[in-house]
Short mmCIF file of N, CA and C in Angstrom, two decimals:
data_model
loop_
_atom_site.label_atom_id
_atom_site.label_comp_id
_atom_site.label_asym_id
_atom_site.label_seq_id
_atom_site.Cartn_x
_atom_site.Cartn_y
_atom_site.Cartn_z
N UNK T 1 0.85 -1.19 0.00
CA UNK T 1 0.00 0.00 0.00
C UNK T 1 0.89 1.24 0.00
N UNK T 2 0.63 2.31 -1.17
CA UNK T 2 1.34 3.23 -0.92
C UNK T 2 1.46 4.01 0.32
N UNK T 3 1.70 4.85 0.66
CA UNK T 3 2.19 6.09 2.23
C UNK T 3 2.69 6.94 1.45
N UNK T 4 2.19 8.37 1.55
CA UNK T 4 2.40 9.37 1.67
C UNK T 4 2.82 10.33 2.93
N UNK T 5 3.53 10.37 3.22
CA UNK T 5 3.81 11.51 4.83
C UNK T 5 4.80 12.76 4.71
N UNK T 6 3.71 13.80 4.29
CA UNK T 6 4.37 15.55 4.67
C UNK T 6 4.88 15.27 6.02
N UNK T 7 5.81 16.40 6.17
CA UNK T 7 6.68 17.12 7.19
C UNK T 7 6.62 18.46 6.44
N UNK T 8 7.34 19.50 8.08
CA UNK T 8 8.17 20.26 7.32
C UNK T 8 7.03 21.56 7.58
N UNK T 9 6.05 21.54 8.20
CA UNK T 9 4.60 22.62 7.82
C UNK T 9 5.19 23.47 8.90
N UNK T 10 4.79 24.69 8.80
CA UNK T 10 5.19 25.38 9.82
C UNK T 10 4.69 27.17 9.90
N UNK T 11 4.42 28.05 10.58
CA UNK T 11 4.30 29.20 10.34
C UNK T 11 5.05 29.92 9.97
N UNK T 12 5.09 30.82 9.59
CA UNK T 12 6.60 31.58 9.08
C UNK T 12 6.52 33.02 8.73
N UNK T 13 7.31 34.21 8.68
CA UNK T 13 6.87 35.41 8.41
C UNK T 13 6.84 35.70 6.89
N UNK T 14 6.24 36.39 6.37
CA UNK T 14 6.63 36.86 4.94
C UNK T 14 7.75 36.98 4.22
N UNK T 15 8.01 36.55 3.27
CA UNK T 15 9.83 36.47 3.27
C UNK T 15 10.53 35.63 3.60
N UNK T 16 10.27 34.35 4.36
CA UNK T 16 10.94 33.55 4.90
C UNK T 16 10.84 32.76 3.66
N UNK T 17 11.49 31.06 4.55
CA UNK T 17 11.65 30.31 3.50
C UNK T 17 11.04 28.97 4.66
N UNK T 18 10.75 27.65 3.96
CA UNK T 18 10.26 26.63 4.03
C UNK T 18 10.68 25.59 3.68
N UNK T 19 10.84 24.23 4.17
CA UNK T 19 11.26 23.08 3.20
C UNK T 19 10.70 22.72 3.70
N UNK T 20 9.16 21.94 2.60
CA UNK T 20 8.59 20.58 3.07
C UNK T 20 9.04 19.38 2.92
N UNK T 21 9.11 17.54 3.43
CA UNK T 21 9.52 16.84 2.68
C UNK T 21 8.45 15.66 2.61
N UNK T 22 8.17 14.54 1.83
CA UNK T 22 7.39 13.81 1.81
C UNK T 22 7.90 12.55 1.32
N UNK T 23 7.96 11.73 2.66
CA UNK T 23 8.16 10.13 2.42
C UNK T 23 7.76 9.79 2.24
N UNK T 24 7.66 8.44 0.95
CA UNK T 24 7.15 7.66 0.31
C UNK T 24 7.41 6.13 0.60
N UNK T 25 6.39 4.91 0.51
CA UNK T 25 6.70 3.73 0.95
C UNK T 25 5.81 3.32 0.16
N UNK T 26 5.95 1.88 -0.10
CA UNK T 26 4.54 0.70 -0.56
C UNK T 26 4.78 0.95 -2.20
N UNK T 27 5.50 1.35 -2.80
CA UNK T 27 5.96 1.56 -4.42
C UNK T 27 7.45 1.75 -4.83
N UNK T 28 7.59 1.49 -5.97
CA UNK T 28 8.53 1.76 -6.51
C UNK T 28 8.95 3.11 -6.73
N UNK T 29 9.57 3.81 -5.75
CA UNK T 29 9.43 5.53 -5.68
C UNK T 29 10.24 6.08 -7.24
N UNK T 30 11.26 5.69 -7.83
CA UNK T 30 11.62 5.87 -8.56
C UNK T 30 11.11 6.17 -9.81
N UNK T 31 10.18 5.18 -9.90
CA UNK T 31 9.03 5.23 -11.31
C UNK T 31 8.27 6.19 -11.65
N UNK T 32 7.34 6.77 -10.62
CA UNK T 32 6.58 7.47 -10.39
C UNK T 32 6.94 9.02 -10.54
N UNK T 33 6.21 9.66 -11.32
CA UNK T 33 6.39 10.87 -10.91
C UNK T 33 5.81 11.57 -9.90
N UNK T 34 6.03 13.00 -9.01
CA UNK T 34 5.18 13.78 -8.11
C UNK T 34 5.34 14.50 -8.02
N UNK T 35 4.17 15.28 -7.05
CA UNK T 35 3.49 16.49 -7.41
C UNK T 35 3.31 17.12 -6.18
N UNK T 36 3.61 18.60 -5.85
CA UNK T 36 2.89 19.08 -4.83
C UNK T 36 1.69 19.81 -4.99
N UNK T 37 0.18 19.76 -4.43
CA UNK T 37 -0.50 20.81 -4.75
C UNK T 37 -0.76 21.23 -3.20
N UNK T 38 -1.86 22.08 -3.43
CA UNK T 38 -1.88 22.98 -1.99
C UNK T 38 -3.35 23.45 -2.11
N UNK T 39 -4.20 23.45 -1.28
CA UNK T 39 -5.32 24.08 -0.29
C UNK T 39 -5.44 24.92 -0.10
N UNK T 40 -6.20 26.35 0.11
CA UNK T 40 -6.38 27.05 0.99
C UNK T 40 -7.62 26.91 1.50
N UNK T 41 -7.93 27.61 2.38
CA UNK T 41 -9.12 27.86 3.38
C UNK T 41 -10.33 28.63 2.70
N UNK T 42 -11.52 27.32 1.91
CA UNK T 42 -12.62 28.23 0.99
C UNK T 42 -12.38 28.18 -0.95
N UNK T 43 -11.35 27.51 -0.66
CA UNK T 43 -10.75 27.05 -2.24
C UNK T 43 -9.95 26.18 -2.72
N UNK T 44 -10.72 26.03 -4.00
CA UNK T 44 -10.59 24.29 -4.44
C UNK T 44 -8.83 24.36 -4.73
N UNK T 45 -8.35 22.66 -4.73
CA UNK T 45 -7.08 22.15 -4.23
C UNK T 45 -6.75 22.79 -5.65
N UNK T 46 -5.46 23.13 -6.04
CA UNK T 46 -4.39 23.92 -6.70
C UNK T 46 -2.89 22.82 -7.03
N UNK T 47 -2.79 23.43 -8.52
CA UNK T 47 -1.69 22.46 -8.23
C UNK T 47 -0.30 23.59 -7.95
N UNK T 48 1.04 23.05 -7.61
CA UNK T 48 1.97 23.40 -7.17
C UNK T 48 3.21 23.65 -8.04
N UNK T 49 3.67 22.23 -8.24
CA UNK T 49 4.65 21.65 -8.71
C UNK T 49 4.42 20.47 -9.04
N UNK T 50 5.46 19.69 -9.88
CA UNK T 50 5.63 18.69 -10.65
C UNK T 50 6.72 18.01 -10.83
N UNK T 51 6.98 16.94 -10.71
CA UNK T 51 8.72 16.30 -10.74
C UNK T 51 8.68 14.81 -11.71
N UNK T 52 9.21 15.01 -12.83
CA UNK T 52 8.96 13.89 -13.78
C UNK T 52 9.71 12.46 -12.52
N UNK T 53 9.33 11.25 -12.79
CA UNK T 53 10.54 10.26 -12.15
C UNK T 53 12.22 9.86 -12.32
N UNK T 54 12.62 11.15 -13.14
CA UNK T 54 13.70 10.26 -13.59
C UNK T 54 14.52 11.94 -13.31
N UNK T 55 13.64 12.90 -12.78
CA UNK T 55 14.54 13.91 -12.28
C UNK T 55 14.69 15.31 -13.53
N UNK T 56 14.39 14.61 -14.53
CA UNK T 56 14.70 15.70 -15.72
C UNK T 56 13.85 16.52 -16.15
N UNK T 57 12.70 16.16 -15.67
CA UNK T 57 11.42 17.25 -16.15
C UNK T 57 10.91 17.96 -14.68
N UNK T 58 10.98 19.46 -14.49
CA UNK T 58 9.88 19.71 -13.38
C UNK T 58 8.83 20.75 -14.49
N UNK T 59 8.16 21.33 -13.83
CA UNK T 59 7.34 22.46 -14.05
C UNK T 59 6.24 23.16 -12.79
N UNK T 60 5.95 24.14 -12.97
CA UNK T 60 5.38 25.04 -11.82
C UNK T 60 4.63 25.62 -12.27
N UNK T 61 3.27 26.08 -11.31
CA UNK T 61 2.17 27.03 -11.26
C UNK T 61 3.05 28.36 -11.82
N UNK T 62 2.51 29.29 -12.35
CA UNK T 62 3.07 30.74 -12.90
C UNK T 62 2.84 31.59 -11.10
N UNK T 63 1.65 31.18 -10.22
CA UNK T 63 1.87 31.55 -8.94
C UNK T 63 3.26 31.17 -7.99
N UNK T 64 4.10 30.40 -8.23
CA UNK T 64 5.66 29.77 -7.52
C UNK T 64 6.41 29.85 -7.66
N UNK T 65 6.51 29.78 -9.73
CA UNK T 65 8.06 29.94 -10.09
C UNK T 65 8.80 31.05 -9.96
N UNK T 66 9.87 31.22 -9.68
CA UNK T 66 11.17 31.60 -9.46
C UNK T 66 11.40 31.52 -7.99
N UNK T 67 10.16 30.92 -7.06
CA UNK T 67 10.30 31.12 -5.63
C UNK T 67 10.15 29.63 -5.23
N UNK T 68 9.33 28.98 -5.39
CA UNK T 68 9.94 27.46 -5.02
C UNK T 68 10.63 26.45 -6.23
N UNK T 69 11.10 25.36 -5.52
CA UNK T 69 11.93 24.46 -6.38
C UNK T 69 11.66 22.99 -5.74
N UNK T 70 11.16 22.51 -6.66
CA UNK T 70 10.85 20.61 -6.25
C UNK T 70 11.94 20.14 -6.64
N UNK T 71 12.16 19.20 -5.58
CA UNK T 71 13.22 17.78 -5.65
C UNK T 71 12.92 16.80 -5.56
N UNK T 72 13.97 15.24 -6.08
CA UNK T 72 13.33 14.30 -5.23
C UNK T 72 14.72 13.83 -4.70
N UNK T 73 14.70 12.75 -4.02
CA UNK T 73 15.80 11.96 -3.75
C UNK T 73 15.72 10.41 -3.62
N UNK T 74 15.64 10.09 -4.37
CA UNK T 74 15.03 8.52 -5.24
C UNK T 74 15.71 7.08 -4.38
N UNK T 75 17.19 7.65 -4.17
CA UNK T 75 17.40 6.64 -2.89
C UNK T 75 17.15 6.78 -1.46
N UNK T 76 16.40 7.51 -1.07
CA UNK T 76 15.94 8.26 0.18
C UNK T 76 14.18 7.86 0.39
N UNK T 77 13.48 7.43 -1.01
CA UNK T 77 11.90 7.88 -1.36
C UNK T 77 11.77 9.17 -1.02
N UNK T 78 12.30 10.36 -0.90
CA UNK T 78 11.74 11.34 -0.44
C UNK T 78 11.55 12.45 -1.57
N UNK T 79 10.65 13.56 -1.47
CA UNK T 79 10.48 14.38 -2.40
C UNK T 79 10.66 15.55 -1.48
N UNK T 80 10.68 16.76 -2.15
CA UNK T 80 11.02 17.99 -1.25
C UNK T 80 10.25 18.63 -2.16
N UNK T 81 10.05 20.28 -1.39
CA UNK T 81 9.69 21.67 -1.86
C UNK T 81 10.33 22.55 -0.97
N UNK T 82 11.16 23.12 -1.71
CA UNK T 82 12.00 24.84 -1.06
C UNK T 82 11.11 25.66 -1.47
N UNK T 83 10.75 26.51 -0.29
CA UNK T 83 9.57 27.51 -0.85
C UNK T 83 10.50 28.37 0.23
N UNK T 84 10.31 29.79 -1.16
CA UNK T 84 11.15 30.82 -0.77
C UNK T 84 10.32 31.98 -0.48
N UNK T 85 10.63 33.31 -0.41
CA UNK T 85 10.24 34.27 -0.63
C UNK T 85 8.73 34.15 -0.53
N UNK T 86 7.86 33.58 0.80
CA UNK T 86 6.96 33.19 0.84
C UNK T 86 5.73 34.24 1.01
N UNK T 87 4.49 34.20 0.40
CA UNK T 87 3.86 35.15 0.86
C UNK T 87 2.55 34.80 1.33
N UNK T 88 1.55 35.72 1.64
CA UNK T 88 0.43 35.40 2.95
C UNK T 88 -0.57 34.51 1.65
N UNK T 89 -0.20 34.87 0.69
CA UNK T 89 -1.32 34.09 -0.30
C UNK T 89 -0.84 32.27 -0.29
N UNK T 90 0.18 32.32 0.32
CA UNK T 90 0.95 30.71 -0.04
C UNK T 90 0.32 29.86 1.10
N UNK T 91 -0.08 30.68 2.40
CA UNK T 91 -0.78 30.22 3.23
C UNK T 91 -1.93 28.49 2.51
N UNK T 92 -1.67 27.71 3.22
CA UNK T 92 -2.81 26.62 2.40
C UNK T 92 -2.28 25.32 3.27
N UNK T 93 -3.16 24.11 3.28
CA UNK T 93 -2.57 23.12 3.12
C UNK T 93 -1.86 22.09 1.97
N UNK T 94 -0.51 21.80 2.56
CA UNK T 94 -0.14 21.41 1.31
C UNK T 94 0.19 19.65 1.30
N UNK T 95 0.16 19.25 -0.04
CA UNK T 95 0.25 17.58 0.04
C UNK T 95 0.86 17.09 -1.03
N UNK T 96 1.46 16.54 -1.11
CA UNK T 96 2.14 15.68 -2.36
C UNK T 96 1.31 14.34 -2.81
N UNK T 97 2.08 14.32 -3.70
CA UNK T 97 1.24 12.98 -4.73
C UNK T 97 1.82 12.12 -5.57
N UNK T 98 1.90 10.93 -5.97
CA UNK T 98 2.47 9.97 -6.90
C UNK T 98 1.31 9.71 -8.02
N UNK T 99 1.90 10.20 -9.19
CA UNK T 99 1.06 9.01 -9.95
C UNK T 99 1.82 9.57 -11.43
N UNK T 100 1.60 9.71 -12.42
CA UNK T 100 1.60 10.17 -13.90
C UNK T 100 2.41 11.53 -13.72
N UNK T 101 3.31 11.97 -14.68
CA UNK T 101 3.35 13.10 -14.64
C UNK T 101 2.72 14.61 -15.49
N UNK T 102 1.94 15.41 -14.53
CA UNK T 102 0.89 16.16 -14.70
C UNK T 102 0.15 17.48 -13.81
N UNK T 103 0.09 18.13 -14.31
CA UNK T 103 -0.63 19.12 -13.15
C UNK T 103 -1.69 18.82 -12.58
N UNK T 104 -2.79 17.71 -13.61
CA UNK T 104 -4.04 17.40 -12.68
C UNK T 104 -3.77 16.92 -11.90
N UNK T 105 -4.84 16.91 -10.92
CA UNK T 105 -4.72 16.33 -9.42
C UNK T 105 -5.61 14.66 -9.99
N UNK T 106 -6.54 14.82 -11.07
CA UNK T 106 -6.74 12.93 -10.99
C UNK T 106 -5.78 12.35 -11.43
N UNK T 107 -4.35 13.04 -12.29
CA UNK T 107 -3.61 11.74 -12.95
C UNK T 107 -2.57 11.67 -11.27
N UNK T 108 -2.92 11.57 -10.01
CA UNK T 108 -2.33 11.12 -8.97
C UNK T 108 -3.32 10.70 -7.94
N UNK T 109 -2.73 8.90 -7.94
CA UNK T 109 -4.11 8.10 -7.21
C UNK T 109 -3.42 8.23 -5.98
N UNK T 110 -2.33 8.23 -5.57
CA UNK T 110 -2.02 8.68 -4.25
C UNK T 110 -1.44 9.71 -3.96
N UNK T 111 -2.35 10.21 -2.19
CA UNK T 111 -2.07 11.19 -1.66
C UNK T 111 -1.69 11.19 -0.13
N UNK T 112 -0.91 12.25 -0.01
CA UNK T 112 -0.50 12.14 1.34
C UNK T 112 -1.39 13.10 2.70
N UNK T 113 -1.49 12.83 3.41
CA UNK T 113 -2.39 13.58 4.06
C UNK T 113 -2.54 15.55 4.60
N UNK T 114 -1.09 15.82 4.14
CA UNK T 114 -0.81 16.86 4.03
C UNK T 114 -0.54 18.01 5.08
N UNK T 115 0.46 18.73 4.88
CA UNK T 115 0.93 19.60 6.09
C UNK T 115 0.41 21.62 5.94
N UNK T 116 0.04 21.83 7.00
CA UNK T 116 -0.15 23.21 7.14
C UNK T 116 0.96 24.04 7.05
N UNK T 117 0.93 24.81 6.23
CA UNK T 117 1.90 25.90 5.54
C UNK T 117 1.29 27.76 5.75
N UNK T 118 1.48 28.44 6.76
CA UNK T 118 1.09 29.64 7.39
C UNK T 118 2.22 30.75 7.41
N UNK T 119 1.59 31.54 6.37
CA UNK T 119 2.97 32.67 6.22
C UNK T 119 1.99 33.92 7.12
N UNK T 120 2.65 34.50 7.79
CA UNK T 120 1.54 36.00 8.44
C UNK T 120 2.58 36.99 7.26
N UNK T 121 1.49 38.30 7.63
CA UNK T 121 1.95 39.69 6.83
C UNK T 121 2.82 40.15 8.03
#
């Protein structure tokens, strides 16, 4: 059975920075591509980021890029997000995902239960 498990959530001031990470178990982590999307409070789930499986493809919301950066680390199962230069709009819950690589949220049948991410002004 796959597992998904965020870390890493935390409050933070405007401007700061963040690293979430998300362990993976019950698959072949390597294969798979993933995804972070994110929540907020009153609006539908969003996607984030994107990480092909083999490391060579990412892509990003036009809301992230130049301020966060997805990783993975394939002998670790783990995936990351550096989120930089954070602002009160980034506020959301956030969760990662395995499945296809894609911005939709159906081409990923698993999800992780996801961590709270709180920037104040």
């Amino acid at each position: 059975q796959v597992q998904l498990v965020e870390t890493g959530g935390g409050l933070v001031q405007a401007g700061g920075s963040l690293r979430l990470s998300c362990a993976a178990s019950g698959h072949t982590f390597s294969t798979y591509s993933l995804a972070w999307f994110r929540q907020a409070p009153g609006k539908e789930r969003e996607f984030v980021a994107a990480i092909s499986e083999n490391r060579i493809s990412t892509y990003y919301a036009d809301s992230v890029k130049g301020r966060f950066t997805i990783s993975r680390d394939n002998a670790k199962n783990t995936l990351f997000l550096q989120m930089n230069s954070l602002k009160p709009e980034d506020t959301a819950v956030y969760y990662c995902a395995t499945g296809v690589y894609s911005a939709l949220s159906k081409d990923y049948p698993y999800w992780g239960q996801g961590t709270q991410v709180t920037v104040s002004s």
